[in-house]
Coordinates of C-alpha atoms and ligand atoms in Angstrom, one line a residue:
X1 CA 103.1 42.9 135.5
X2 CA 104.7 39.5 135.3
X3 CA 103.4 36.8 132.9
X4 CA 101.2 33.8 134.1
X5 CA 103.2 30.6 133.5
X6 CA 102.3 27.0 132.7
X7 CA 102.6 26.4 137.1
X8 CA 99.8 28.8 137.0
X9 CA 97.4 26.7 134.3
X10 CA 95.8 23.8 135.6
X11 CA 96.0 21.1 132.5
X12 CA 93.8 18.5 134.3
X13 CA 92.0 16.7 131.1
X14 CA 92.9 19.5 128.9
X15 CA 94.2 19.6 125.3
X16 CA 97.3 22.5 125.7
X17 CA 98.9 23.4 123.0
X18 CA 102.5 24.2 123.0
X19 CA 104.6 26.2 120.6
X20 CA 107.6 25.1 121.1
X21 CA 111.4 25.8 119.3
X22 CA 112.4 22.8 118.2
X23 CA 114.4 24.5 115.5
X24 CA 117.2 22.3 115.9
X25 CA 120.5 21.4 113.7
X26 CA 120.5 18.4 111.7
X27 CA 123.6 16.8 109.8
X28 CA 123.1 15.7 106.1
X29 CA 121.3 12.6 107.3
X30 CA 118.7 14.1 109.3
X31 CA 120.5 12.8 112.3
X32 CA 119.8 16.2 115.2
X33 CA 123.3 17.3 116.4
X34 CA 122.2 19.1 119.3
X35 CA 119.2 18.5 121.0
X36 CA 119.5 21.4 123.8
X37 CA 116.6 23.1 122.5
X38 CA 114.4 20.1 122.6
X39 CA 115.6 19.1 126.0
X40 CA 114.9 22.9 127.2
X41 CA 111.2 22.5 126.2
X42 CA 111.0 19.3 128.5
X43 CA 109.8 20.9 132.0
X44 CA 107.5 22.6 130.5
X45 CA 105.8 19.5 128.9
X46 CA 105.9 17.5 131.7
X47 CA 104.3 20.2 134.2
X48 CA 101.3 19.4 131.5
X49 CA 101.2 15.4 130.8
X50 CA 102.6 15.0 134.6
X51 CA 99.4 17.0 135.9
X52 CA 96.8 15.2 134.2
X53 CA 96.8 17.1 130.7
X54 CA 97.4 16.0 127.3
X55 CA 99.9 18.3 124.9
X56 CA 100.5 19.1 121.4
X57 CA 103.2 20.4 120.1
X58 CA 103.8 22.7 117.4
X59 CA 107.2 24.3 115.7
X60 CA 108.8 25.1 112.7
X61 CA 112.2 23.4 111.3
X62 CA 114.6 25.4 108.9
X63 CA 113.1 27.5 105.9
X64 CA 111.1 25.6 103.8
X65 CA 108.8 28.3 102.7
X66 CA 105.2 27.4 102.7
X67 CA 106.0 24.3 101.2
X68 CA 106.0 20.7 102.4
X69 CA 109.8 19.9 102.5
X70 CA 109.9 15.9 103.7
X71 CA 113.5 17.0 105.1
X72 CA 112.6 19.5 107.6
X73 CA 110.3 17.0 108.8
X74 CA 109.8 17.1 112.7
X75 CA 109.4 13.1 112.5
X76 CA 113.4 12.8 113.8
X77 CA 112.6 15.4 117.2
X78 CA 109.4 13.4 117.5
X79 CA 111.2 10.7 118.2
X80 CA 114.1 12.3 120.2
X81 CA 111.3 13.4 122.6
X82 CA 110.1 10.5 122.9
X83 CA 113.4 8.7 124.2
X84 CA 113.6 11.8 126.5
X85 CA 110.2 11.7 127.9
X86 CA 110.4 7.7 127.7
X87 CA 107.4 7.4 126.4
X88 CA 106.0 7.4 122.2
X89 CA 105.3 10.9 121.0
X90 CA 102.6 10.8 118.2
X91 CA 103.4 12.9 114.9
X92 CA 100.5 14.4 112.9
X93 CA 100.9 14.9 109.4
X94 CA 99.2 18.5 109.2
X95 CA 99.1 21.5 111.0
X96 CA 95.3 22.1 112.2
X97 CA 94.0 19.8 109.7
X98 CA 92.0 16.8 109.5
X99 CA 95.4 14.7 110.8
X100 CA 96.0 16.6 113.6
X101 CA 92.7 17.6 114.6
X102 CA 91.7 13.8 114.9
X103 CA 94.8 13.2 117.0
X104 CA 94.6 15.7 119.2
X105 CA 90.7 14.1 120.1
X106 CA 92.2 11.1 120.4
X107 CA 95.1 11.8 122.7
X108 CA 94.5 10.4 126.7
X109 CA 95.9 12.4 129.2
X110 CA 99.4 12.2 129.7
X111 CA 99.9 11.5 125.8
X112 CA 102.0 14.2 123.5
X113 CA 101.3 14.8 120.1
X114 CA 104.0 16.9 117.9
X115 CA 102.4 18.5 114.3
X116 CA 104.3 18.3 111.4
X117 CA 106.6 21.6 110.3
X118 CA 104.5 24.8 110.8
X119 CA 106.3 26.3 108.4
X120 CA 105.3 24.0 105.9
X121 CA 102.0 25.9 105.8
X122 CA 102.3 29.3 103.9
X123 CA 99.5 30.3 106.2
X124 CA 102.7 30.4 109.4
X125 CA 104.5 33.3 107.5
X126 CA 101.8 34.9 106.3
X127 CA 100.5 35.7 110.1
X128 CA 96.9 36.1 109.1
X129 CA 95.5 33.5 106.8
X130 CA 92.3 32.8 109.1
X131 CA 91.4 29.1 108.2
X132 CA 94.9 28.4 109.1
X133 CA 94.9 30.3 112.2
X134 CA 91.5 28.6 113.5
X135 CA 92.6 25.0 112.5
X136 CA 95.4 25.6 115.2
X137 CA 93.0 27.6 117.7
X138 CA 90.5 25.5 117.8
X139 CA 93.4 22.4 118.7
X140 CA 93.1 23.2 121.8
X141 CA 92.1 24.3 125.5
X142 CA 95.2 26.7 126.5
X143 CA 98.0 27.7 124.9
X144 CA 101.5 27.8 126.3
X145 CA 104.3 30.3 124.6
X146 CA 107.9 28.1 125.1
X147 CA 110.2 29.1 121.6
X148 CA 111.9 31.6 123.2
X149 CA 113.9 31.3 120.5
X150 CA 110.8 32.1 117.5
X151 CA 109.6 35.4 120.3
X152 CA 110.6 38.0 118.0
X153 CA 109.0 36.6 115.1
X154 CA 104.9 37.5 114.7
X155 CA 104.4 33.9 113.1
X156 CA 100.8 32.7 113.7
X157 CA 101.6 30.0 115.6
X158 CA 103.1 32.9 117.6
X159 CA 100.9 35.8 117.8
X160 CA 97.8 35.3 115.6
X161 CA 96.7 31.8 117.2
X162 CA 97.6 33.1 120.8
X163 CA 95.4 36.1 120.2
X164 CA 91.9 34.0 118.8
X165 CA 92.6 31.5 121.5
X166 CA 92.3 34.1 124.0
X167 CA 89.4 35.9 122.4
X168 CA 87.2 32.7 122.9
X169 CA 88.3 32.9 126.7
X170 CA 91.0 30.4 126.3
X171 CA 94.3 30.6 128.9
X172 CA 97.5 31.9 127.0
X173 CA 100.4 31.7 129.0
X174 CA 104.2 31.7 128.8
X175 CA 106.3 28.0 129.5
X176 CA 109.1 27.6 131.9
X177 CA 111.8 28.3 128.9
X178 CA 110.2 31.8 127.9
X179 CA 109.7 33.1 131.2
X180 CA 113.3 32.1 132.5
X181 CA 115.1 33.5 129.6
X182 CA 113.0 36.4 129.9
X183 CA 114.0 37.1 133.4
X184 CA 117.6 36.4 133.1
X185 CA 117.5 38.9 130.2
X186 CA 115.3 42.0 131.1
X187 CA 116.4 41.6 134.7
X188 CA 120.2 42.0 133.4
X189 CA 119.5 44.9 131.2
X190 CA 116.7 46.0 134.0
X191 CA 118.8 45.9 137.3
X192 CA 122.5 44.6 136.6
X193 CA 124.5 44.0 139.3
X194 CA 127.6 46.5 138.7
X195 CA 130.3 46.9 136.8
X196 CA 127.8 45.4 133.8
X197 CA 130.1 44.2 131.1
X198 CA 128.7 43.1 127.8
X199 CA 131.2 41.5 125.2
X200 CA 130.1 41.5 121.7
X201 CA 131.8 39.9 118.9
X202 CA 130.8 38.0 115.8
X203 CA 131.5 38.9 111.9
X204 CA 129.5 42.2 111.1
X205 CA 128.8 45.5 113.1
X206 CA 125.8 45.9 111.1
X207 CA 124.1 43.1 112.7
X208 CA 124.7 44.4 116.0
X209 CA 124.4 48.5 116.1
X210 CA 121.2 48.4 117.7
X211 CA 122.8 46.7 120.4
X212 CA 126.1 48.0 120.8
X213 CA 123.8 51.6 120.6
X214 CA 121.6 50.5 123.8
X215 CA 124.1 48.5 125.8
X216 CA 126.8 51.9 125.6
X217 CA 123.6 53.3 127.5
X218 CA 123.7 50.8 130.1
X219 CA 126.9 49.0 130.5
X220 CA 130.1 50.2 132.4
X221 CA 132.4 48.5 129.8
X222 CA 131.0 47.1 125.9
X223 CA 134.2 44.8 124.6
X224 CA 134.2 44.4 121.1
X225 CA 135.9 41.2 119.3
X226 CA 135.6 39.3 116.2
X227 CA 135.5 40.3 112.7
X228 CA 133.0 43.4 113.5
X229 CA 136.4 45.0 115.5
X230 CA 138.3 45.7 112.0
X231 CA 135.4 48.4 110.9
X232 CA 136.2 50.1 113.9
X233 CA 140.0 49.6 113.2
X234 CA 139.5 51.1 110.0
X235 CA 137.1 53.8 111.0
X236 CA 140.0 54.4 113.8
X237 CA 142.6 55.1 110.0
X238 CA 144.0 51.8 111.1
X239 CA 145.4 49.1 108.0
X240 CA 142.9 46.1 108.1
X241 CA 145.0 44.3 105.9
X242 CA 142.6 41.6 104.2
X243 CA 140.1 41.6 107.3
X244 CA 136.4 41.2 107.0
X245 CA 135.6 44.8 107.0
X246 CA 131.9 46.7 106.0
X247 CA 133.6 49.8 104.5
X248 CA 129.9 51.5 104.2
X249 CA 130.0 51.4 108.4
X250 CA 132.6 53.3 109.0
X251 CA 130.4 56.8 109.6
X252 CA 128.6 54.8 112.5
X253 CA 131.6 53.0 113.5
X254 CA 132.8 56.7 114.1
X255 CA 129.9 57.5 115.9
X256 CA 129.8 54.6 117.8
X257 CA 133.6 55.3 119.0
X258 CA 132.5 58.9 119.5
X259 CA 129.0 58.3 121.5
X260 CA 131.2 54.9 123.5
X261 CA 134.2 57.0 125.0
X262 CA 136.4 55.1 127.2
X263 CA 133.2 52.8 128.2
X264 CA 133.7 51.4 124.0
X265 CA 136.5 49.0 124.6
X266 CA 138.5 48.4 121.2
X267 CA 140.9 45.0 120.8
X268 CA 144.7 46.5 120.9
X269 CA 146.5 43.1 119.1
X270 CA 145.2 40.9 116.8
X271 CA 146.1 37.5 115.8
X272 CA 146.1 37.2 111.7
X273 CA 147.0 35.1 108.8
X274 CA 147.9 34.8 105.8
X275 CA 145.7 32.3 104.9
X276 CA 142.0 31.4 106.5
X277 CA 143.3 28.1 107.3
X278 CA 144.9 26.2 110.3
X279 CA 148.3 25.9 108.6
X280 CA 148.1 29.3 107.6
X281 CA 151.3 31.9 108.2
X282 CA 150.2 33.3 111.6
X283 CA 151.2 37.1 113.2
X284 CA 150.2 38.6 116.2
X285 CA 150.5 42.4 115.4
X286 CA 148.6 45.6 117.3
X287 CA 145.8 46.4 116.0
X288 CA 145.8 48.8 113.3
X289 CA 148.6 47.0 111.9
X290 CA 147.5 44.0 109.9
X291 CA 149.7 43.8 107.0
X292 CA 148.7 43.4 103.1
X293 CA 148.4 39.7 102.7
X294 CA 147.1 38.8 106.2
X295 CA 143.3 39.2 107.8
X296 CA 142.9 39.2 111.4
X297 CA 141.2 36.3 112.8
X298 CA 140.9 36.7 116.5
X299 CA 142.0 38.9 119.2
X300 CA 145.5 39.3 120.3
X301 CA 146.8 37.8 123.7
X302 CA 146.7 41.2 125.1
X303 CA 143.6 42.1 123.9
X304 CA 142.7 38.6 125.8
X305 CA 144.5 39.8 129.0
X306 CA 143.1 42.8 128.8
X307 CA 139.7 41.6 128.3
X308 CA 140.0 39.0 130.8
X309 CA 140.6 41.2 133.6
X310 CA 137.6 43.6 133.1
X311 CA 135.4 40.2 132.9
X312 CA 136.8 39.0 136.2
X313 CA 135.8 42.0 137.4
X314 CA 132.2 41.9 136.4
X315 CA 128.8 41.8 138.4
X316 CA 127.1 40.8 135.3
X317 CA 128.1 39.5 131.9
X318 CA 126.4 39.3 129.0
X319 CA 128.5 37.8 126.0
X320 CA 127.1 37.8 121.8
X321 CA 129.4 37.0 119.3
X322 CA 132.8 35.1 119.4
X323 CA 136.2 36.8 119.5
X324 CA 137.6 35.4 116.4
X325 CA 136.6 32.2 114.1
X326 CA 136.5 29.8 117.1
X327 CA 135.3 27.0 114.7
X328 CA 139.1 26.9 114.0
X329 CA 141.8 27.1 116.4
X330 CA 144.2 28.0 117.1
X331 CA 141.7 31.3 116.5
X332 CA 139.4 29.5 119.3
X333 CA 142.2 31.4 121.6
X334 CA 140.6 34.3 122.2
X335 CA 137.2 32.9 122.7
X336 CA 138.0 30.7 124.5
X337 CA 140.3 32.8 127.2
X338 CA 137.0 34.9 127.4
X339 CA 135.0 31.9 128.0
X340 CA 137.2 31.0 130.9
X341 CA 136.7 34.3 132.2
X342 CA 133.6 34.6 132.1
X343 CA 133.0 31.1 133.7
X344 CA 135.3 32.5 136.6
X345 CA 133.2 35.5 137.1
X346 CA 130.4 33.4 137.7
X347 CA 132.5 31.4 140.2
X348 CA 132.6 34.4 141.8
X349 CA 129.0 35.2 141.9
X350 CA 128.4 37.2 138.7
X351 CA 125.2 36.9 136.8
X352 CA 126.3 35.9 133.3
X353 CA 124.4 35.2 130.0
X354 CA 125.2 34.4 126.9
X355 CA 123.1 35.0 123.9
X356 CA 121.9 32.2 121.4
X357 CA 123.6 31.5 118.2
X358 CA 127.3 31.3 117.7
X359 CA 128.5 32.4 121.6
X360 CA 125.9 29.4 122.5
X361 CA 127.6 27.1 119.9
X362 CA 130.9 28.4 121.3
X363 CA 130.7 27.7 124.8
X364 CA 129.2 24.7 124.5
X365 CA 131.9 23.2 122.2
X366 CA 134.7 24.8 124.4
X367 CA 132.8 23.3 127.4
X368 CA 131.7 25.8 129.3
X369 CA 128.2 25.9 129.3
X370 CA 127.7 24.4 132.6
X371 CA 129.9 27.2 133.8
X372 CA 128.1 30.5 133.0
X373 CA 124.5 31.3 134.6
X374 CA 122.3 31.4 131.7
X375 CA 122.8 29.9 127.7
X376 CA 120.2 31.5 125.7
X377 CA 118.0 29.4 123.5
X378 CA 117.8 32.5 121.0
X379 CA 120.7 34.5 118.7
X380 CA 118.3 36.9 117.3
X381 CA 115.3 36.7 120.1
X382 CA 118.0 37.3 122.8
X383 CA 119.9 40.2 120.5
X384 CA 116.2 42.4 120.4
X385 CA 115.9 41.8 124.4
X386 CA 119.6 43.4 124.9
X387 CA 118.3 46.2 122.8
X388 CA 115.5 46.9 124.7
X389 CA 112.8 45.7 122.6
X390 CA 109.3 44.4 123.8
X391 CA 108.1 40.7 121.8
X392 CA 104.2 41.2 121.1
X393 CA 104.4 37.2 120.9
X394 CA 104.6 38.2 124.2
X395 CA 103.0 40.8 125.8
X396 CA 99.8 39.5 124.3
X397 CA 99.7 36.5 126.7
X398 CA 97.9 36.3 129.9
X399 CA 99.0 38.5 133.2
Ligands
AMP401 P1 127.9 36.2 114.1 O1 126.9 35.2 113.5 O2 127.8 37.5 113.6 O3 127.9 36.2 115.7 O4 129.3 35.7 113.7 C1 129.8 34.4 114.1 C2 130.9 34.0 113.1 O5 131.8 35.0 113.0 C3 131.6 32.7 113.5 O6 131.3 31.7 112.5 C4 133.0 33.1 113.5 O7 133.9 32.2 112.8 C5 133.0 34.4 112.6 N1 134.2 35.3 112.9 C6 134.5 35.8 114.1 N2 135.6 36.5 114.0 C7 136.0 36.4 112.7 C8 137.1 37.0 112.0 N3 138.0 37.7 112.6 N4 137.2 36.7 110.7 C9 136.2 35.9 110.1 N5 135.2 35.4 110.7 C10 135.1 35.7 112.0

């Protein structure tokens, strides 16, 4: 049964509490690089302040381990939210404590109020502490699930808080971000519009065997790229040269080419190097092939043309993992020829998605994120949905 969503909440003079994932990157300064995830969480906060309710805020920042960690304050996306909502966004010092819990009374409707780090309580980690858990509960009127990007993580703030709000009778419900990404994921692994191509890349195959297991299951055509194609190259007897390679994955590599058939789709050039540096010596050479000396860092122009053509084909897409070290071109070539593709199967009325993390990073810096149908907020949340997992974060939220 769907979810109820913030449309189906009625804020009016109500305290809501939002966790949000405003997990974003910062540069050295503190100064947030890319604000997409704070922007994302936007709709969803106005639907409350614009409707007569009043909403805090709540995320964690980084790692800092149950500690409080001045640099992974959320005092810099406080005030990025306030420029994009145009109006001052309060910061409490705490997390459920005296700070917040005398801000959040003293909020008038329409007012935001972001707590400090969650994660700067051990109590967020931990899952259970129950003083912690009430501090946040008792915040509040409703609650509204909008990380998308935190949904596979049991965090209090994510499950624990959800769960005693609802126990005392209180709404829990997804936000705009959360149900959207949901949809666009489960309804692509659910009911994909054929041929269903997925295109995995990225460094290691061990990060991605649950996926590449349940996607063979469901796809017409699983193209592998990046680093994670020179285990099956060696798996396949091929010479890897000085490639990234996980030599203890070469059984399931096996199995994976064995289980796949011709639906596994394997690069059949590679582009390498002699050096992992621009200047480097380059050589394209089939794959299999990569001399001592050199390590492949992206995917051959056939392997490109190749790849390119199933992608054109494709009812829907779904893309995790770039096809070489696109952070350094020239091997951005391969990514970025599959980028293009992709963005012209959508064109042409594909339904295409591309997981969180580096693909997101990728075809945002290659400019095609306008181009595709869907950016995931989240690497790893958006990995467990292609392998056909269920979040409790979720499920435990209002029908
Ligand atoms: P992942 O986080 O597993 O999706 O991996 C993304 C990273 O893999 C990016 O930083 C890429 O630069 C890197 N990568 C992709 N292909 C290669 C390669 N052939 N050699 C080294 N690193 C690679």
């Amino acid at each position: 049964m769907a979810k109820q969503s913030v449309a189906d909440l009625d804020p009016t003079g109500k305290i809501v509490l939002v966790r949000v994932d405003f997990n974003v990157p910062q540069d050295s300064d503190g100064t947030i690089t890319d604000d997409r995830r704070i922007r994302m969480a936007v709709p969803t906060i106005r639907s409350i302040i614009d409707r007569g309710g009043k909403a805090v805020l709540m995320s964690h920042l980084g790692r800092p381990k149950g500690e409080v960690n001045p640099k992974l304050s959320l005092a810099p996306v406080a005030k990025r939210l306030g420029e994009l909502l145009g109006k001052p966004v309060v910061l409490a010092a705490d997390t459920g404590g005296k700070d917040s819990t005398e801000k959040a009374h003293a909020l008038s409707t329409g007012d935001v109020l972001v707590l400090e780090n969650v994660r700067f309580n051990p109590g967020e980690k931990k899952g259970d502490d129950a003083s912690y858990v009430a501090g946040l509960a008792g915040l509040a009127d409703a609650y509204v699930n909008d990380a998308f990007g935190t949904c596979h993580r049991t965090e209090a703030s994510m499950y624990a808080v959800p769960k005693t709000m609802k126990e005392s009778g209180k709404p829990a419900v997804v936000g705009f971000l959360v149900e959207k990404e949901i949809q666009y994921l489960s309804d692509a692994v659910g009911q994909p519009k054929r041929p269903f191509v997925a295109i995995l890349g990225g460094k290691k195959v061990s990060d991605k065997i649950a996926v590449i297991t349940n996607l063979l299951k469901i796809c017409d055509h699983v193209l592998i790229g990046g680093a994670m194609a020179y285990t099956f190259s060696l798996a396949q007897g091929g010479k890897t040269g000085d490639s990234l390679v996980e030599p203890d994955k070469l059984e399931l590599a096996k199995q994976l080419i064995r289980d796949g058939g011709d639906k596994l789709v394997l690069p059949v050039d590679t582009q390498c190097a002699d050096d992992f540096s621009p200047d480097a010596n380059k050589k394209i050479v089939k794959a299999g092939e990569i001399p001592d000396g050199f390590e492949g860092l992206d995917i051959g122009p056939d392997t490109a043309t190749r790849y390119v053509e199933i992608i054109r084909g494709a009812g829907t897409v779904v893309w995790n993992g770039p096809m070489g070290v696109f952070e350094m071109p020239p091997f951005d070539a391969g990514t970025k020829a599959v980028a293009d593709a992709v963005a012209s199967a959508t064109a042409s009325g594909a339904i295409t998605i591309i997981g969180g993390g580096d693909s997101a990073a990728a075809v945002e810096q290659l400019g095609y994120a306008e181009k595709v149908s869907h950016v995931s907020t989240g690497g790893g949340a958006s990995l467990e949905m292609l392998e056909g997992k269920a979040f409790k974060t979720v499920d435990i939220l209002d029908e």
